[in-house]
PDB file of C-alpha atoms and ligand atoms in Angstrom:
ATOM      1  CA  MET A  27      -0.172  -0.106  -0.060  1.00 98.00           C
ATOM      2  CA  THR A  28       1.482   3.489  -1.188  1.00 98.00           C
ATOM      3  CA  PHE A  29       0.301   7.169   0.127  1.00 99.00           C
ATOM      4  CA  ASP A  30       2.189   9.783  -0.702  1.00 99.00           C
ATOM      5  CA  ILE A  31       1.040  13.326   1.195  1.00 99.00           C
ATOM      6  CA  VAL A  32       1.379  16.640  -0.249  1.00 98.00           C
ATOM      7  CA  THR A  33       1.635  19.354   2.877  1.00 98.00           C
ATOM      8  CA  ILE A  34       2.904  22.739   3.595  1.00 98.00           C
ATOM      9  CA  PHE A  35       4.027  21.131   7.266  1.00 98.00           C
ATOM     10  CA  PRO A  36       5.924  18.182   5.729  1.00 98.00           C
ATOM     11  CA  ARG A  37       7.504  17.747   9.423  1.00 98.00           C
ATOM     12  CA  MET A  38       4.403  17.824  11.242  1.00 98.00           C
ATOM     13  CA  VAL A  39       3.323  14.584   9.252  1.00 98.00           C
ATOM     14  CA  GLU A  40       6.486  12.618   9.472  1.00 98.00           C
ATOM     15  CA  ALA A  41       6.020  13.229  13.126  1.00 98.00           C
ATOM     16  CA  GLY A  42       2.800  11.641  13.139  1.00 98.00           C
ATOM     17  CA  LEU A  43       3.858   8.419  10.875  1.00 98.00           C
ATOM     18  CA  ALA A  44       7.622   7.701  12.802  1.00 98.00           C
ATOM     19  CA  GLU A  45       5.488   6.051  15.761  1.00 97.00           C
ATOM     20  CA  GLY A  46       3.245   3.000  16.494  1.00 97.00           C
ATOM     21  CA  VAL A  47       1.462   0.387  13.705  1.00 98.00           C
ATOM     22  CA  ILE A  48       2.080   2.587  10.890  1.00 98.00           C
ATOM     23  CA  GLY A  49       5.679   3.435  11.800  1.00 98.00           C
ATOM     24  CA  ARG A  50       6.145  -0.100  12.654  1.00 98.00           C
ATOM     25  CA  ALA A  51       4.453  -0.934   9.292  1.00 98.00           C
ATOM     26  CA  ARG A  52       6.749   1.831   7.451  1.00 98.00           C
ATOM     27  CA  ALA A  53       9.615   0.047   8.655  1.00 98.00           C
ATOM     28  CA  SER A  54       8.708  -3.359   7.330  1.00 98.00           C
ATOM     29  CA  GLY A  55       8.006  -2.356   3.983  1.00 98.00           C
ATOM     30  CA  LEU A  56       4.373  -2.885   4.238  1.00 98.00           C
ATOM     31  CA  LEU A  57       3.552   0.044   3.946  1.00 98.00           C
ATOM     32  CA  ASP A  58       5.426   2.885   2.024  1.00 98.00           C
ATOM     33  CA  VAL A  59       4.254   6.508   2.934  1.00 98.00           C
ATOM     34  CA  THR A  60       6.512   9.527   1.136  1.00 98.00           C
ATOM     35  CA  VAL A  61       5.769  12.685   2.157  1.00 99.00           C
ATOM     36  CA  HIS A  62       6.217  16.319  -0.334  1.00 98.00           C
ATOM     37  CA  ASP A  63       6.626  19.602   0.513  1.00 98.00           C
ATOM     38  CA  LEU A  64       4.567  21.446  -1.186  1.00 98.00           C
ATOM     39  CA  ARG A  65       6.983  24.377  -1.741  1.00 98.00           C
ATOM     40  CA  ASP A  66       9.256  21.939  -3.367  1.00 98.00           C
ATOM     41  CA  PHE A  67       6.754  22.667  -6.205  1.00 99.00           C
ATOM     42  CA  THR A  68       6.660  26.262  -7.076  1.00 98.00           C
ATOM     43  CA  SER A  69       8.500  28.385  -9.607  1.00 97.00           C
ATOM     44  CA  ASP A  70       9.382  31.984  -7.564  1.00 98.00           C
ATOM     45  CA  ARG A  71      12.117  32.958  -5.253  1.00 98.00           C
ATOM     46  CA  HIS A  72      10.084  33.017  -2.285  1.00 98.00           C
ATOM     47  CA  ARG A  73       8.347  29.467  -3.084  1.00 98.00           C
ATOM     48  CA  THR A  74       4.768  31.436  -2.802  1.00 98.00           C
ATOM     49  CA  VAL A  75       2.049  28.296  -1.775  1.00 98.00           C
ATOM     50  CA  ASP A  76      -1.102  30.976  -2.188  1.00 98.00           C
ATOM     51  CA  ASP A  77      -2.512  33.808  -2.901  1.00 98.00           C
ATOM     52  CA  VAL A  78      -5.125  36.332  -1.907  1.00 98.00           C
ATOM     53  CA  PRO A  79      -8.677  35.320  -3.287  1.00 97.00           C
ATOM     54  CA  PHE A  80     -10.530  36.463  -6.764  1.00 98.00           C
ATOM     55  CA  GLY A  81     -13.439  38.459  -5.321  1.00 98.00           C
ATOM     56  CA  GLY A  82     -11.177  39.936  -2.316  1.00 97.00           C
ATOM     57  CA  GLY A  83     -12.050  39.068   1.535  1.00 96.00           C
ATOM     58  CA  PRO A  84     -10.252  37.972   4.430  1.00 96.00           C
ATOM     59  CA  GLY A  85      -7.568  35.150   4.215  1.00 95.00           C
ATOM     60  CA  MET A  86      -5.502  33.295   1.953  1.00 97.00           C
ATOM     61  CA  VAL A  87      -6.235  30.626  -0.565  1.00 98.00           C
ATOM     62  CA  LEU A  88      -3.884  27.500  -2.073  1.00 98.00           C
ATOM     63  CA  LYS A  89      -2.713  28.493  -5.641  1.00 98.00           C
ATOM     64  CA  PRO A  90      -3.513  24.994  -7.370  1.00 98.00           C
ATOM     65  CA  GLU A  91      -0.528  25.149  -9.720  1.00 98.00           C
ATOM     66  CA  PRO A  92       2.184  23.630  -7.019  1.00 98.00           C
ATOM     67  CA  LEU A  93      -1.034  20.810  -6.064  1.00 98.00           C
ATOM     68  CA  PHE A  94      -0.982  20.259  -9.608  1.00 98.00           C
ATOM     69  CA  ARG A  95       2.872  19.722 -10.461  1.00 98.00           C
ATOM     70  CA  ALA A  96       3.535  18.135  -7.065  1.00 99.00           C
ATOM     71  CA  VAL A  97       0.258  15.208  -8.675  1.00 98.00           C
ATOM     72  CA  ASP A  98       2.478  14.919 -11.891  1.00 98.00           C
ATOM     73  CA  ALA A  99       5.504  14.545 -10.167  1.00 98.00           C
ATOM     74  CA  ILE A 100       3.901  11.866  -8.142  1.00 98.00           C
ATOM     75  CA  ARG A 101       2.359  10.489 -11.581  1.00 98.00           C
ATOM     76  CA  GLU A 102       5.940  10.348 -12.692  1.00 98.00           C
ATOM     77  CA  ALA A 103       7.472   8.649 -10.241  1.00 98.00           C
ATOM     78  CA  ARG A 104       4.663   6.137  -9.206  1.00 98.00           C
ATOM     79  CA  GLY A 105       3.606   4.598 -12.662  1.00 98.00           C
ATOM     80  CA  SER A 106      -0.031   5.980 -12.064  1.00 98.00           C
ATOM     81  CA  VAL A 107      -1.921   7.671  -9.269  1.00 98.00           C
ATOM     82  CA  GLY A 108      -4.882   5.862  -7.142  1.00 95.00           C
ATOM     83  CA  ALA A 109      -7.461   8.311  -5.733  1.00 98.00           C
ATOM     84  CA  VAL A 110      -6.277  11.668  -4.341  1.00 98.00           C
ATOM     85  CA  LEU A 111      -8.172  13.132  -1.581  1.00 98.00           C
ATOM     86  CA  LEU A 112      -8.688  16.455  -0.908  1.00 98.00           C
ATOM     87  CA  MET A 113      -8.508  17.065   2.697  1.00 98.00           C
ATOM     88  CA  SER A 114     -11.225  19.757   3.329  1.00 98.00           C
ATOM     89  CA  PRO A 115     -14.000  20.624   5.923  1.00 97.00           C
ATOM     90  CA  ALA A 116     -16.265  21.115   3.235  1.00 97.00           C
ATOM     91  CA  GLY A 117     -15.272  17.364   2.567  1.00 97.00           C
ATOM     92  CA  ARG A 118     -18.176  14.088   2.737  1.00 98.00           C
ATOM     93  CA  ARG A 119     -17.601  12.440   5.900  1.00 98.00           C
ATOM     94  CA  PHE A 120     -14.965   9.930   6.231  1.00 98.00           C
ATOM     95  CA  THR A 121     -16.058   6.306   7.273  1.00 97.00           C
ATOM     96  CA  GLN A 122     -14.984   3.092   8.215  1.00 96.00           C
ATOM     97  CA  ALA A 123     -16.052   2.220   4.580  1.00 96.00           C
ATOM     98  CA  ASP A 124     -13.920   4.271   3.041  1.00 98.00           C
ATOM     99  CA  ALA A 125     -10.897   3.296   4.922  1.00 98.00           C
ATOM    100  CA  ARG A 126     -11.875  -0.683   3.664  1.00 97.00           C
ATOM    101  CA  ARG A 127     -12.474   0.468  -0.125  1.00 98.00           C
ATOM    102  CA  LEU A 128      -8.988   2.542  -0.108  1.00 98.00           C
ATOM    103  CA  ALA A 129      -6.930   0.041   1.365  1.00 98.00           C
ATOM    104  CA  GLY A 130      -8.052  -1.761  -1.836  1.00 98.00           C
ATOM    105  CA  VAL A 131      -7.044   1.069  -4.288  1.00 98.00           C
ATOM    106  CA  GLY A 132      -3.656   0.398  -3.658  1.00 96.00           C
ATOM    107  CA  HIS A 133      -2.208   3.892  -4.174  1.00 98.00           C
ATOM    108  CA  VAL A 134      -4.004   7.196  -2.322  1.00 99.00           C
ATOM    109  CA  VAL A 135      -2.269  10.823  -2.918  1.00 99.00           C
ATOM    110  CA  ILE A 136      -3.630  12.735  -0.021  1.00 99.00           C
ATOM    111  CA  LEU A 137      -3.339  16.722  -0.316  1.00 98.00           C
ATOM    112  CA  CYS A 138      -3.619  18.700   2.609  1.00 98.00           C
ATOM    113  CA  GLY A 139      -5.425  22.452   2.848  1.00 91.00           C
ATOM    114  CA  ARG A 140      -4.318  25.199   4.878  1.00 83.00           C
ATOM    115  CA  TYR A 141      -5.602  29.188   5.112  1.00 80.00           C
ATOM    116  CA  GLU A 142      -9.030  29.437   3.993  1.00 86.00           C
ATOM    117  CA  GLY A 143      -9.235  27.356   1.476  1.00 94.00           C
ATOM    118  CA  VAL A 144      -7.755  25.472  -1.649  1.00 98.00           C
ATOM    119  CA  ASP A 145      -8.632  27.465  -5.434  1.00 98.00           C
ATOM    120  CA  GLU A 146     -11.967  25.025  -6.624  1.00 98.00           C
ATOM    121  CA  ARG A 147      -9.945  23.930  -9.659  1.00 98.00           C
ATOM    122  CA  VAL A 148      -7.731  21.529  -7.063  1.00 98.00           C
ATOM    123  CA  ARG A 149     -10.963  19.653  -6.287  1.00 98.00           C
ATOM    124  CA  ASP A 150     -12.212  20.189  -9.853  1.00 98.00           C
ATOM    125  CA  CYS A 151      -9.972  18.772 -11.546  1.00 98.00           C
ATOM    126  CA  LEU A 152      -7.392  17.543  -9.326  1.00 98.00           C
ATOM    127  CA  ALA A 153      -8.980  15.655  -6.852  1.00 98.00           C
ATOM    128  CA  THR A 154     -11.507  12.436  -7.272  1.00 98.00           C
ATOM    129  CA  GLU A 155     -12.810  13.020  -3.864  1.00 98.00           C
ATOM    130  CA  ASP A 156     -13.125  15.329  -1.007  1.00 97.00           C
ATOM    131  CA  VAL A 157     -12.929  14.162   2.819  1.00 98.00           C
ATOM    132  CA  SER A 158     -13.736  15.643   6.017  1.00 98.00           C
ATOM    133  CA  ILE A 159     -12.938  13.769   9.596  1.00 98.00           C
ATOM    134  CA  GLY A 160     -15.762  15.277  11.059  1.00 98.00           C
ATOM    135  CA  ASP A 161     -17.696  18.669  12.276  1.00 98.00           C
ATOM    136  CA  TYR A 162     -15.330  20.377  13.734  1.00 98.00           C
ATOM    137  CA  VAL A 163     -13.007  23.792  13.181  1.00 97.00           C
ATOM    138  CA  LEU A 164      -9.044  22.225  12.590  1.00 97.00           C
ATOM    139  CA  SER A 165      -6.447  24.375  11.395  1.00 96.00           C
ATOM    140  CA  GLY A 166      -5.418  22.416   8.646  1.00 97.00           C
ATOM    141  CA  GLY A 167      -5.745  19.525   6.460  1.00 98.00           C
ATOM    142  CA  GLU A 168      -2.112  17.582   8.026  1.00 98.00           C
ATOM    143  CA  LEU A 169      -4.352  16.096  10.984  1.00 98.00           C
ATOM    144  CA  PRO A 170      -6.943  14.479   8.725  1.00 98.00           C
ATOM    145  CA  ALA A 171      -3.855  12.951   6.835  1.00 98.00           C
ATOM    146  CA  LEU A 172      -2.836  11.700   9.418  1.00 98.00           C
ATOM    147  CA  VAL A 173      -6.605   9.823  10.675  1.00 98.00           C
ATOM    148  CA  VAL A 174      -6.923   8.999   7.213  1.00 98.00           C
ATOM    149  CA  VAL A 175      -3.358   6.943   7.169  1.00 98.00           C
ATOM    150  CA  ASP A 176      -3.755   5.388  10.402  1.00 98.00           C
ATOM    151  CA  ALA A 177      -6.934   4.100   9.468  1.00 98.00           C
ATOM    152  CA  ILE A 178      -6.379   2.958   6.215  1.00 98.00           C
ATOM    153  CA  GLY A 179      -3.366   1.537   6.859  1.00 98.00           C
ATOM    154  CA  ARG A 180      -4.653  -0.848   9.461  1.00 97.00           C
ATOM    155  CA  GLN A 181      -6.828  -2.463   6.861  1.00 97.00           C
ATOM    156  CA  VAL A 182      -3.842  -3.461   4.703  1.00 97.00           C
ATOM    157  CA  PRO A 183      -3.189  -7.199   5.791  1.00 97.00           C
ATOM    158  CA  GLY A 184      -0.207  -8.010   8.418  1.00 97.00           C
ATOM    159  CA  VAL A 185      -0.629  -4.165   9.634  1.00 97.00           C
ATOM    160  CA  VAL A 186      -2.188  -5.189  12.929  1.00 97.00           C
ATOM    161  CA  GLY A 187      -1.462  -8.486  14.684  1.00 88.00           C
ATOM    162  CA  ASP A 188      -4.521 -10.472  13.899  1.00 75.00           C
ATOM    163  CA  GLU A 189      -4.988 -10.528  17.384  1.00 54.00           C
ATOM    164  CA  GLN A 190      -6.411  -7.040  17.267  1.00 56.00           C
ATOM    165  CA  SER A 191      -8.079  -7.265  13.972  1.00 62.00           C
ATOM    166  CA  VAL A 192     -10.588  -9.645  15.484  1.00 45.00           C
ATOM    167  CA  ASP A 193     -12.468  -6.809  17.386  1.00 54.00           C
ATOM    168  CA  GLU A 194     -13.664  -6.206  13.298  1.00 61.00           C
ATOM    169  CA  ASP A 195     -15.037 -10.292  13.086  1.00 65.00           C
ATOM    170  CA  SER A 196     -19.213 -10.237  11.786  1.00 70.00           C
ATOM    171  CA  PHE A 197     -19.867 -10.654  15.351  1.00 74.00           C
ATOM    172  CA  THR A 198     -18.954  -7.047  16.679  1.00 77.00           C
ATOM    173  CA  ARG A 199     -18.775  -5.092  13.644  1.00 84.00           C
ATOM    174  CA  GLY A 200     -21.086  -1.847  13.852  1.00 93.00           C
ATOM    175  CA  LEU A 201     -20.949  -2.345  17.710  1.00 96.00           C
ATOM    176  CA  LEU A 202     -19.434  -0.143  20.906  1.00 97.00           C
ATOM    177  CA  ASP A 203     -16.850  -2.425  22.083  1.00 97.00           C
ATOM    178  CA  HIS A 204     -18.169  -3.930  25.176  1.00 98.00           C
ATOM    179  CA  PRO A 205     -15.951  -3.064  28.496  1.00 98.00           C
ATOM    180  CA  HIS A 206     -12.445  -4.731  29.518  1.00 98.00           C
ATOM    181  CA  TYR A 207     -11.107  -4.762  33.064  1.00 98.00           C
ATOM    182  CA  THR A 208      -8.118  -6.284  33.865  1.00 98.00           C
ATOM    183  CA  ARG A 209      -6.444  -6.720  37.419  1.00 98.00           C
ATOM    184  CA  PRO A 210      -6.637  -6.037  40.417  1.00 98.00           C
ATOM    185  CA  ALA A 211     -10.339  -8.175  40.752  1.00 98.00           C
ATOM    186  CA  GLU A 212     -10.746  -4.823  43.214  1.00 98.00           C
ATOM    187  CA  PHE A 213      -9.833  -1.913  43.098  1.00 98.00           C
ATOM    188  CA  ARG A 214     -10.615   0.938  45.366  1.00 98.00           C
ATOM    189  CA  GLY A 215     -13.537  -0.994  46.156  1.00 98.00           C
ATOM    190  CA  HIS A 216     -15.061  -1.150  42.629  1.00 98.00           C
ATOM    191  CA  ARG A 217     -15.612  -5.103  41.419  1.00 98.00           C
ATOM    192  CA  VAL A 218     -14.806  -6.238  38.194  1.00 98.00           C
ATOM    193  CA  PRO A 219     -18.552  -8.049  36.928  1.00 98.00           C
ATOM    194  CA  GLU A 220     -18.417 -11.569  38.716  1.00 98.00           C
ATOM    195  CA  THR A 221     -19.314 -13.298  34.655  1.00 98.00           C
ATOM    196  CA  LEU A 222     -15.615 -12.580  33.950  1.00 98.00           C
ATOM    197  CA  LEU A 223     -13.842 -13.859  36.926  1.00 98.00           C
ATOM    198  CA  SER A 224     -16.152 -17.040  36.569  1.00 98.00           C
ATOM    199  CA  GLY A 225     -14.128 -19.003  33.578  1.00 97.00           C
ATOM    200  CA  HIS A 226     -17.239 -19.675  31.954  1.00 98.00           C
ATOM    201  CA  HIS A 227     -16.833 -18.543  28.206  1.00 98.00           C
ATOM    202  CA  GLY A 228     -19.826 -18.764  27.090  1.00 98.00           C
ATOM    203  CA  GLU A 229     -21.289 -17.167  30.043  1.00 98.00           C
ATOM    204  CA  ILE A 230     -19.161 -14.305  29.135  1.00 98.00           C
ATOM    205  CA  ARG A 231     -18.964 -13.884  25.739  1.00 98.00           C
ATOM    206  CA  ARG A 232     -22.853 -13.885  26.023  1.00 98.00           C
ATOM    207  CA  TRP A 233     -21.739 -11.016  29.141  1.00 98.00           C
ATOM    208  CA  ARG A 234     -20.066  -8.636  26.080  1.00 98.00           C
ATOM    209  CA  ARG A 235     -22.612  -8.919  23.831  1.00 98.00           C
ATOM    210  CA  ARG A 236     -25.062  -7.761  25.760  1.00 98.00           C
ATOM    211  CA  GLU A 237     -22.988  -4.891  27.358  1.00 98.00           C
ATOM    212  CA  ALA A 238     -22.006  -4.321  23.853  1.00 98.00           C
ATOM    213  CA  LEU A 239     -25.727  -3.804  23.048  1.00 98.00           C
ATOM    214  CA  ARG A 240     -26.418  -2.000  26.479  1.00 98.00           C
ATOM    215  CA  LEU A 241     -23.066   0.546  25.727  1.00 97.00           C
ATOM    216  CA  THR A 242     -25.026   1.128  21.576  1.00 98.00           C
ATOM    217  CA  LEU A 243     -28.091   1.974  22.780  1.00 97.00           C
ATOM    218  CA  GLU A 244     -26.987   4.396  25.532  1.00 97.00           C
ATOM    219  CA  ARG A 245     -24.781   5.729  23.602  1.00 97.00           C
ATOM    220  CA  ARG A 246     -24.758   5.426  20.181  1.00 97.00           C
ATOM    221  CA  PRO A 247     -28.868   4.784  19.003  1.00 96.00           C
ATOM    222  CA  ASP A 248     -27.770   5.966  15.313  1.00 96.00           C
ATOM    223  CA  LEU A 249     -25.929   2.705  14.930  1.00 96.00           C
ATOM    224  CA  MET A 250     -28.700   0.596  16.172  1.00 96.00           C
ATOM    225  CA  ALA A 251     -30.910   0.056  12.930  1.00 94.00           C
ATOM    226  CA  GLU A 252     -28.163  -1.148  10.935  1.00 90.00           C
ATOM    227  CA  LEU A 253     -27.318  -4.051  13.400  1.00 94.00           C
ATOM    228  CA  PRO A 254     -28.293  -7.618  12.564  1.00 95.00           C
ATOM    229  CA  LEU A 255     -30.122  -8.628  15.923  1.00 96.00           C
ATOM    230  CA  ASP A 256     -30.049 -12.380  16.727  1.00 96.00           C
ATOM    231  CA  GLU A 257     -33.607 -13.924  18.821  1.00 97.00           C
ATOM    232  CA  ASP A 258     -31.315 -13.360  22.189  1.00 97.00           C
ATOM    233  CA  ASP A 259     -30.299 -10.059  21.135  1.00 97.00           C
ATOM    234  CA  GLN A 260     -33.325  -9.031  20.469  1.00 97.00           C
ATOM    235  CA  MET A 261     -34.703  -9.757  23.788  1.00 98.00           C
ATOM    236  CA  TRP A 262     -32.309  -8.068  25.851  1.00 98.00           C
ATOM    237  CA  VAL A 263     -32.486  -4.931  23.534  1.00 97.00           C
ATOM    238  CA  ARG A 264     -36.345  -4.640  24.017  1.00 98.00           C
ATOM    239  CA  GLY A 265     -35.458  -4.858  27.412  1.00 98.00           C
ATOM    240  CA  LEU A 266     -32.712  -2.373  27.906  1.00 97.00           C
ATOM    241  CA  GLU A 267     -35.283  -0.290  26.069  1.00 96.00           C
ATOM    242  CA  ARG A 268     -38.469  -0.265  28.680  1.00 96.00           C
ATOM    243  CA  SER A 269     -36.155   0.050  31.655  1.00 93.00           C
ATOM    244  CA  ARG A 270     -34.617   3.214  29.624  1.00 83.00           C
ATOM    245  CA  PRO A 271     -35.464   6.247  32.020  1.00 72.00           C
ATOM    246  CA  ARG A 272     -37.320   8.112  28.776  1.00 67.00           C
ATOM    247  CA  ASP A 273     -35.940  11.648  27.869  1.00 61.00           C
ATOM    248  CA  GLU A 274     -38.832  13.599  27.040  1.00 54.00           C
ATOM    249  CA  LYS A 275     -36.971  17.032  26.401  1.00 52.00           C
ATOM    250  CA  LYS A 276     -37.532  18.608  22.816  1.00 49.00           C
ATOM    251  CA  GLY A 277     -34.418  17.878  20.506  1.00 48.00           C
ATOM    252  CA  SER A 278     -33.584  14.926  21.908  1.00 46.00           C
ATOM    253  CA  GLU A 279     -32.542  11.920  20.194  1.00 43.00           C
TER     254      GLU A 279
HETATM  255  C1  9D3 B 312     -13.300  30.456   8.705  1.00 78.25           C
HETATM  256  C2  9D3 B 312     -13.448  29.700   7.361  1.00 78.25           C
HETATM  257  N1  9D3 B 312     -13.772  27.704   7.695  1.00 78.25           N
HETATM  258  C3  9D3 B 312     -14.881  27.361   7.457  1.00 78.25           C
HETATM  259  C4  9D3 B 312     -14.888  27.244   9.464  1.00 78.25           C
HETATM  260  C5  9D3 B 312     -12.843  27.515   6.831  1.00 78.25           C
HETATM  261  C6  9D3 B 312     -11.960  26.547   6.810  1.00 78.25           C
HETATM  262  C7  9D3 B 312     -11.111  26.305   5.907  1.00 78.25           C
HETATM  263  C8  9D3 B 312     -10.262  25.942   6.509  1.00 78.25           C
HETATM  264  C9  9D3 B 312     -11.951  25.852   8.062  1.00 78.25           C
HETATM  265  C10 9D3 B 312     -10.854  24.981   8.441  1.00 78.25           C
HETATM  266  C11 9D3 B 312      -9.765  25.348   7.258  1.00 78.25           C
HETATM  267  C12 9D3 B 312      -8.501  24.361   7.821  1.00 78.25           C
HETATM  268  N2  9D3 B 312      -9.456  22.688   8.055  1.00 78.25           N
HETATM  269  C13 9D3 B 312      -9.113  21.695   7.698  1.00 78.25           C
HETATM  270  O1  9D3 B 312      -8.512  21.413   5.951  1.00 78.25           O
HETATM  271  C14 9D3 B 312      -9.401  20.283   7.409  1.00 78.25           C
HETATM  272  C15 9D3 B 312     -10.927  20.036   7.885  1.00 78.25           C
HETATM  273  C16 9D3 B 312     -11.691  20.485   9.380  1.00 78.25           C
HETATM  274  O2  9D3 B 312     -11.332  21.444   9.586  1.00 78.25           O
HETATM  275  N3  9D3 B 312     -12.304  19.871  10.035  1.00 78.25           N
HETATM  276  C17 9D3 B 312     -12.219  18.304   9.231  1.00 78.25           C
HETATM  277  N4  9D3 B 312     -11.471  17.973   8.562  1.00 78.25           N
HETATM  278  C18 9D3 B 312     -11.177  18.181   7.787  1.00 78.25           C
HETATM  279  S1  9D3 B 312     -10.125  18.169   6.732  1.00 78.25           S
HETATM  280  C19 9D3 B 312      -9.193  19.042   6.004  1.00 78.25           C
END
């Protein structure tokens, strides 16, 4: 899996890719991530990447030329380009489904915006999609680019040990994770649920499933609609819904 990331803050992006799961996958050659300094694709003495907006107004806009030249150079070096993502607060929300899909593409180019925006011709003629990571205002596309590389990179076989990948099996997909505990069995008067200490693996499995359902219903009821529930699940969920204190305040849920 190959990534090319174009940014005016290459050290910031490199720092985020050096550690952990992604850092290890790069070292082992499973992920090939190259960070490009946008200023290397300028042609003026001052290495100018931005300019004032046509029509006036505050702030600066990233010029199209350096971004187009950067993607040209990447195409030259790689032979082709796969997906070209423009990181933008106005983009479509990035999801786990996008992470899976883009892992299958094999080569992803990520363009990081800064300033008030990016010349619209980059979105229209260079990017294949524009991507936001959520509804909050950041200072640029660099942190979102790291989020996207992490999420896609984890989907590449071998990047995450199978021990950790079991958390995405068909049984748990779409649910929030169940609570976890480790030793001691009692900490400052708070005991670990007895079922987890019982050694009854069937019971433990059922407890985890039910607690995951409880948590999902409580915090992310929007996820419940998509969920395949068996007979047992449905019984449990109906019970939870009956005993749930109904919030009658206007506008909630
Ligand atoms: C005052 C102008 N802003 C309106 C909210 C526009 C704006 C432009 C550029 C706001 C933020 C940014 C910088 N952010 C990104 O480039 C960005 C981003 C984000 O801010 N949130 C979530 N995902 C992303 S992806 C890129």
